[in-house]
PDB file of C-alpha atoms in Angstrom:
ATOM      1  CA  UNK A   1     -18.049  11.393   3.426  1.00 84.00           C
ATOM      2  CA  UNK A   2     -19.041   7.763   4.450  1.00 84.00           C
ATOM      3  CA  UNK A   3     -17.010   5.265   6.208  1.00 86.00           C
ATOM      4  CA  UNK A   4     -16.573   3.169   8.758  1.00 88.00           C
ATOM      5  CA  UNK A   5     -13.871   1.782  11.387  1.00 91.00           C
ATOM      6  CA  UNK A   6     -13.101  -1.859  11.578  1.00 93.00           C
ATOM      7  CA  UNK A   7     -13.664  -1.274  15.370  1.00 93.00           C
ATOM      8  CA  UNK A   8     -15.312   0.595  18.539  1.00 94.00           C
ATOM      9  CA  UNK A   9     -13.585  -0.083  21.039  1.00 94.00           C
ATOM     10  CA  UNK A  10     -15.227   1.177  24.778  1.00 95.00           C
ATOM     11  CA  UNK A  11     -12.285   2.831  26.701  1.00 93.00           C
ATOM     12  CA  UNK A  12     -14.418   4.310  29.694  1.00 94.00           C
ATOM     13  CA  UNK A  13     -16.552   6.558  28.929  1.00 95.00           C
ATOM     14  CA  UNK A  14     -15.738   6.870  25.194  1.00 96.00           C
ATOM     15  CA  UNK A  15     -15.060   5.283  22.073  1.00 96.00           C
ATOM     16  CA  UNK A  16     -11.842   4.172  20.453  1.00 96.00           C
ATOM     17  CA  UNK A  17     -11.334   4.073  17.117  1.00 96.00           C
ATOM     18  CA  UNK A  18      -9.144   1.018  15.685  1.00 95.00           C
ATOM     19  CA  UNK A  19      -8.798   0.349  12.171  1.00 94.00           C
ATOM     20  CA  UNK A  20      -6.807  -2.971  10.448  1.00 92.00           C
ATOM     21  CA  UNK A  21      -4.341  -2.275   7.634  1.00 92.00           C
ATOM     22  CA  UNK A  22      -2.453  -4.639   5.829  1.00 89.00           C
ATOM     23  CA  UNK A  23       0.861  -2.846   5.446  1.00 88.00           C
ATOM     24  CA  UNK A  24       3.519  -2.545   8.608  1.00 88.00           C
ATOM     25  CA  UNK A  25       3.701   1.202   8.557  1.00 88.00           C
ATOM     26  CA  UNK A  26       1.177   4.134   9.026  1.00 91.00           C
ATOM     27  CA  UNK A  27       0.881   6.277   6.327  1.00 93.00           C
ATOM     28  CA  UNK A  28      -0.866  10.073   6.212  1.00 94.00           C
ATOM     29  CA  UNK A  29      -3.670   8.500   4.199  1.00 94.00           C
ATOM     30  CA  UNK A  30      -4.436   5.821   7.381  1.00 95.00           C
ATOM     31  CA  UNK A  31      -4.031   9.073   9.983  1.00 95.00           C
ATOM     32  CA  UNK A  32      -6.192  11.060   7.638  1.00 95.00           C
ATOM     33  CA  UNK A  33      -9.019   8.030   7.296  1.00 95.00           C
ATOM     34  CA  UNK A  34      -8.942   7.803  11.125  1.00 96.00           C
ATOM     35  CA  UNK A  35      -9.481  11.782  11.688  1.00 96.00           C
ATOM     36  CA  UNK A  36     -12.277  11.481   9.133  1.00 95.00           C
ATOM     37  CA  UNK A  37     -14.179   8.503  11.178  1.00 96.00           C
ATOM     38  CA  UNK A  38     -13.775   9.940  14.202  1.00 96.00           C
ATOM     39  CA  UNK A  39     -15.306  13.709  12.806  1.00 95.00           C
ATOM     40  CA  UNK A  40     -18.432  11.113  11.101  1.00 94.00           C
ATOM     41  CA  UNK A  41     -18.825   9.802  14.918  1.00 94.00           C
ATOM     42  CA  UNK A  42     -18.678  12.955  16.409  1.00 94.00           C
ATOM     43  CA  UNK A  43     -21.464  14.392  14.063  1.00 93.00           C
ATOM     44  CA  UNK A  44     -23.188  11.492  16.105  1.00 93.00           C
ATOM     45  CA  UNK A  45     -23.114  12.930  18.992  1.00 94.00           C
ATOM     46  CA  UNK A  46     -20.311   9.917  19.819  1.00 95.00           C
ATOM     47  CA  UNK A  47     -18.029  10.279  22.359  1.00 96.00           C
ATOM     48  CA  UNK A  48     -14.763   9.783  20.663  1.00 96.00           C
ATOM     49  CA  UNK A  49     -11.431   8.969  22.295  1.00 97.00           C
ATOM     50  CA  UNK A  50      -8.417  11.595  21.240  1.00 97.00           C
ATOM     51  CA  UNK A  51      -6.495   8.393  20.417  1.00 97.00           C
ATOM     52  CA  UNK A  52      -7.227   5.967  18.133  1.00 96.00           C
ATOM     53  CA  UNK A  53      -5.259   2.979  17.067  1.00 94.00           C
ATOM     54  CA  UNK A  54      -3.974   1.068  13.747  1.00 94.00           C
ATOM     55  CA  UNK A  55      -3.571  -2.312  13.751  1.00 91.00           C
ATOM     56  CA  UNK A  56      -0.621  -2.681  11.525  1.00 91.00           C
ATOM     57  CA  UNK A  57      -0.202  -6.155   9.457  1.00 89.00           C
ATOM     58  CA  UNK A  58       3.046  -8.118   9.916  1.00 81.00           C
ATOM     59  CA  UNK A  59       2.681 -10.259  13.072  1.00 76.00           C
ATOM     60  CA  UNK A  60       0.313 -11.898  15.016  1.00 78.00           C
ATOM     61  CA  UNK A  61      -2.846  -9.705  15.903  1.00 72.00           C
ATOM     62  CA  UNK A  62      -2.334  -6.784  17.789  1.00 75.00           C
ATOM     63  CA  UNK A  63       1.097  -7.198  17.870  1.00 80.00           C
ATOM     64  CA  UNK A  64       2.152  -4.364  15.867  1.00 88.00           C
ATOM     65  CA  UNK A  65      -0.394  -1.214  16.707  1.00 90.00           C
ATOM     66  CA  UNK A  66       0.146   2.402  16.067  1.00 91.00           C
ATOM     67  CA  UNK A  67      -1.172   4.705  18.699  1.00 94.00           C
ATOM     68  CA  UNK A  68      -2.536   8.000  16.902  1.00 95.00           C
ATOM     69  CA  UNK A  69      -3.521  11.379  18.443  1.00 97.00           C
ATOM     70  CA  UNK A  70      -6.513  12.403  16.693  1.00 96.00           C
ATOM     71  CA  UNK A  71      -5.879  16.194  17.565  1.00 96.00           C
ATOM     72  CA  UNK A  72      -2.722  16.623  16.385  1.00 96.00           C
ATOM     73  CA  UNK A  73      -3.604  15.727  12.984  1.00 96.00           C
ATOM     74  CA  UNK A  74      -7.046  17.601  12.890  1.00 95.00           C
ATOM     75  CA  UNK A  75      -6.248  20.331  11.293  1.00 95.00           C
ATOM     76  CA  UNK A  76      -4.676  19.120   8.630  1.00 95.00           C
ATOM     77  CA  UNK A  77      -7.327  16.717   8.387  1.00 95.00           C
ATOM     78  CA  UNK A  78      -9.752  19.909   8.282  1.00 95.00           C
ATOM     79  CA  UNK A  79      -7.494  21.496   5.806  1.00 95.00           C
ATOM     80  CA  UNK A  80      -7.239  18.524   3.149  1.00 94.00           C
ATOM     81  CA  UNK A  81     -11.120  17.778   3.185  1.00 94.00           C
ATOM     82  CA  UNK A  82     -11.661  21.796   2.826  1.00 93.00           C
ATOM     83  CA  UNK A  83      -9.171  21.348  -0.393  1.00 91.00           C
ATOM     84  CA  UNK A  84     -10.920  18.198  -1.752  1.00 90.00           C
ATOM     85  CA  UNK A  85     -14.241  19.843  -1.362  1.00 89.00           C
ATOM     86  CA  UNK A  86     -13.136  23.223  -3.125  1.00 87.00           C
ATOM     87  CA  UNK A  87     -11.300  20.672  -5.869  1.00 82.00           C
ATOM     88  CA  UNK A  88     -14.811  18.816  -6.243  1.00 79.00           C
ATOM     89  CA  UNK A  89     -17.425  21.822  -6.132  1.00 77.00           C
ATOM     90  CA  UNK A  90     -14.825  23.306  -8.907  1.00 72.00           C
ATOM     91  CA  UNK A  91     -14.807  20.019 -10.742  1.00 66.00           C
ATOM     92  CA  UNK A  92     -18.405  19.815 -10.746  1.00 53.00           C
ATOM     93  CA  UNK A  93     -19.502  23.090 -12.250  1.00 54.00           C
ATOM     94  CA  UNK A  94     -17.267  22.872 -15.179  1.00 52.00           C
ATOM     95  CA  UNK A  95     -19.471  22.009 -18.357  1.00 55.00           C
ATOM     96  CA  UNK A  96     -16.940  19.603 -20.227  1.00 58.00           C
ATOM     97  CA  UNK A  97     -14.991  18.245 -17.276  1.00 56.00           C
ATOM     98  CA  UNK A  98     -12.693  16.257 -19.179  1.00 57.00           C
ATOM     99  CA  UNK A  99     -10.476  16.860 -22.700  1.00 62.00           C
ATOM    100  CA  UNK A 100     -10.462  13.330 -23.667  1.00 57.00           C
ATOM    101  CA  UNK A 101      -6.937  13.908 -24.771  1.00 57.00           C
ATOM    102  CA  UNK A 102      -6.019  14.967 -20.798  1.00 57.00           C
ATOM    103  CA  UNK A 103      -8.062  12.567 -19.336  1.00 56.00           C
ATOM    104  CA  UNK A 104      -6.098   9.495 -17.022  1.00 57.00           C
ATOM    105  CA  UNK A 105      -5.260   6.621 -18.745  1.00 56.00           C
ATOM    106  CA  UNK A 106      -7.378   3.656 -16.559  1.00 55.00           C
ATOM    107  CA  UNK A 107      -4.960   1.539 -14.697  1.00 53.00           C
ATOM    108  CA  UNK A 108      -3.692  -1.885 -15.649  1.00 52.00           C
ATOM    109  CA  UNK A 109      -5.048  -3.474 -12.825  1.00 52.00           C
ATOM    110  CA  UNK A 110      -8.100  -2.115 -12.355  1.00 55.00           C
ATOM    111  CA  UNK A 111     -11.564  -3.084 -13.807  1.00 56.00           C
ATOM    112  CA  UNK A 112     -12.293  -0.506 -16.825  1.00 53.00           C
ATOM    113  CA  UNK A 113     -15.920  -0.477 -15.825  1.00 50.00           C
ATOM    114  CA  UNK A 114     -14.035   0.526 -11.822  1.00 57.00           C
ATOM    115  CA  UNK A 115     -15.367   4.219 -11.793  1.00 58.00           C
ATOM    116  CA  UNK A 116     -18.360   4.235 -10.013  1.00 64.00           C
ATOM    117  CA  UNK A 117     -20.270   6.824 -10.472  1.00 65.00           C
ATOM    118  CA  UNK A 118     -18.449   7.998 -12.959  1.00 69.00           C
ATOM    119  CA  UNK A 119     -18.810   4.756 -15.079  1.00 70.00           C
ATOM    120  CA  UNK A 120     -21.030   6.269 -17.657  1.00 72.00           C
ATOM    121  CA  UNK A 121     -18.424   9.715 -18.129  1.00 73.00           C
ATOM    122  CA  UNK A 122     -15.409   6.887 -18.444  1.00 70.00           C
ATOM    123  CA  UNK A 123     -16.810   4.705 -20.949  1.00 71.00           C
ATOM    124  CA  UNK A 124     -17.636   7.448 -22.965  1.00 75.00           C
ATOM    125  CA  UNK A 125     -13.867   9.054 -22.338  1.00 73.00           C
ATOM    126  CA  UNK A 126     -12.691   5.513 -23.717  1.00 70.00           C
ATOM    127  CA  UNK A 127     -14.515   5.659 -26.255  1.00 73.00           C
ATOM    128  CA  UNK A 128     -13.634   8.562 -27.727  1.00 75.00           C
ATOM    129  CA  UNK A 129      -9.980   8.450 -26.799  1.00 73.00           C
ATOM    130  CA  UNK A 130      -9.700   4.921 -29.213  1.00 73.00           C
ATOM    131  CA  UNK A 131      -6.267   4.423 -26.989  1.00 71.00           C
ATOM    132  CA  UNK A 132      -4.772   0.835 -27.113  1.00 74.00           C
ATOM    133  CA  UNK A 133      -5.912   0.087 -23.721  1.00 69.00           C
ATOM    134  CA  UNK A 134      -9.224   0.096 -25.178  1.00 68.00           C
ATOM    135  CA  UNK A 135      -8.727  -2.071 -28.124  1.00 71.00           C
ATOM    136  CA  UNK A 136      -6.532  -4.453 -26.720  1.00 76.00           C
ATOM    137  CA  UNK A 137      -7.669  -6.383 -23.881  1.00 75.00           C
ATOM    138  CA  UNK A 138      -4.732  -7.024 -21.170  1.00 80.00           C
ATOM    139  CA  UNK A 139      -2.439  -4.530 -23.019  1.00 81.00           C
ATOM    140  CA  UNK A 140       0.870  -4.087 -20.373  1.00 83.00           C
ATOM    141  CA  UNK A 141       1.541  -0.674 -20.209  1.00 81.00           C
ATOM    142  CA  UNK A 142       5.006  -1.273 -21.439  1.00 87.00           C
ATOM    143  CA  UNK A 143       3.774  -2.962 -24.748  1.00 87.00           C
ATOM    144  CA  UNK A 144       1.639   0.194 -25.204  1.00 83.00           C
ATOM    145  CA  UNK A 145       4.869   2.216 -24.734  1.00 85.00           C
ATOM    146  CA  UNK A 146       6.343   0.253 -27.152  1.00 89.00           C
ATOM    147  CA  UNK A 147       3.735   0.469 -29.536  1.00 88.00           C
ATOM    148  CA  UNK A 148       3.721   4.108 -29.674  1.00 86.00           C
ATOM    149  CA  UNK A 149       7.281   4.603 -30.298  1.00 91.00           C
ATOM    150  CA  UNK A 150       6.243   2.562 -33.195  1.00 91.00           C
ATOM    151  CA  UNK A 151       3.888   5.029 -34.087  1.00 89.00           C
ATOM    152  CA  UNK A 152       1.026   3.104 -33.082  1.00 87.00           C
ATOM    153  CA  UNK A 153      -1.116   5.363 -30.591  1.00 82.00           C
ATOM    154  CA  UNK A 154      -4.983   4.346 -31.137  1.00 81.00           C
ATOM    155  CA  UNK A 155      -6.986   1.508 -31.379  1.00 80.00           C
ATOM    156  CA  UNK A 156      -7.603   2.204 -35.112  1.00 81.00           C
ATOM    157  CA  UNK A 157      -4.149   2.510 -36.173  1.00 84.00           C
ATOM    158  CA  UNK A 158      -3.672  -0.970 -34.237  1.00 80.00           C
TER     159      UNK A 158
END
């Protein structure tokens, strides 16, 4: 894992975590983020503070902040990166990761060249899936609906 929080912040003798979201409300993913910067620090040798702190959008700075304690959510945090792990060593050894026909459709609103390092596996997955998405640039997903009950499912058909 790599990451980063927006901020250190010296409380003492140790470091407080405090990380800037957009939305007004904590969610598990933001507690989960926070427990995974401050186990990155702590393989550092950092001296993290239990607490660390969102700074939740909505107001003027700092106005509306979330308090977290890190060790109440550390195990689960320790359980959910055990189960991503397990999900990605299992995902890696299998020699045909994907049927194309099972594979996710790529979202509307993201960049169809978005997939990192798995850029090369997705284009070919597009390829050979000739969906609609593919062959027509900014397809909505509700015109594709509509073209399949149409009977139109593939680019060639289109």
């Amino acid at each position: 894992f790599v990451g980063a929080p927006d901020f250190l912040v010296r409380e003492g003798s140790q470091w407080s975590i405090f990380d800037a979201k957009l939305s007004r409300s904590a969610t598990p993913a933001h507690v989960a983020q926070l427990c995974c910067y401050a186990e990155l620090l702590e393989e550092l040798d950092v001296d993290v503070s239990p607490f660390a702190t969102l700074v939740l959008g909505g107001g003027a700075p700092l106005e509306h902040t979330r308090r977290i304690h890190l060790p109440t959510y550390a195990a689960h945090w320790r359980r959910l990166r055990g189960r991503f792990l397990s999900f990605a060593d299992r995902f890696d050894d299998c020699p045909e990761p994907w049927v194309v026909q099972n594979a996710p459709l790529p979202r509307g609103d993201a960049p169809k060249d978005a997939h990192g390092r798995w850029a090369s596996l997705a284009s070919q997955l597009l390829v050979e899936r000739d969906d609609l998405f593919t062959a027509c640039a900014g397809l909505t997903s509700r015109q594709a609906r509509a073209l399949k009950r149409e009977g139109v499912a593939t680019g060639q058909q289109l």
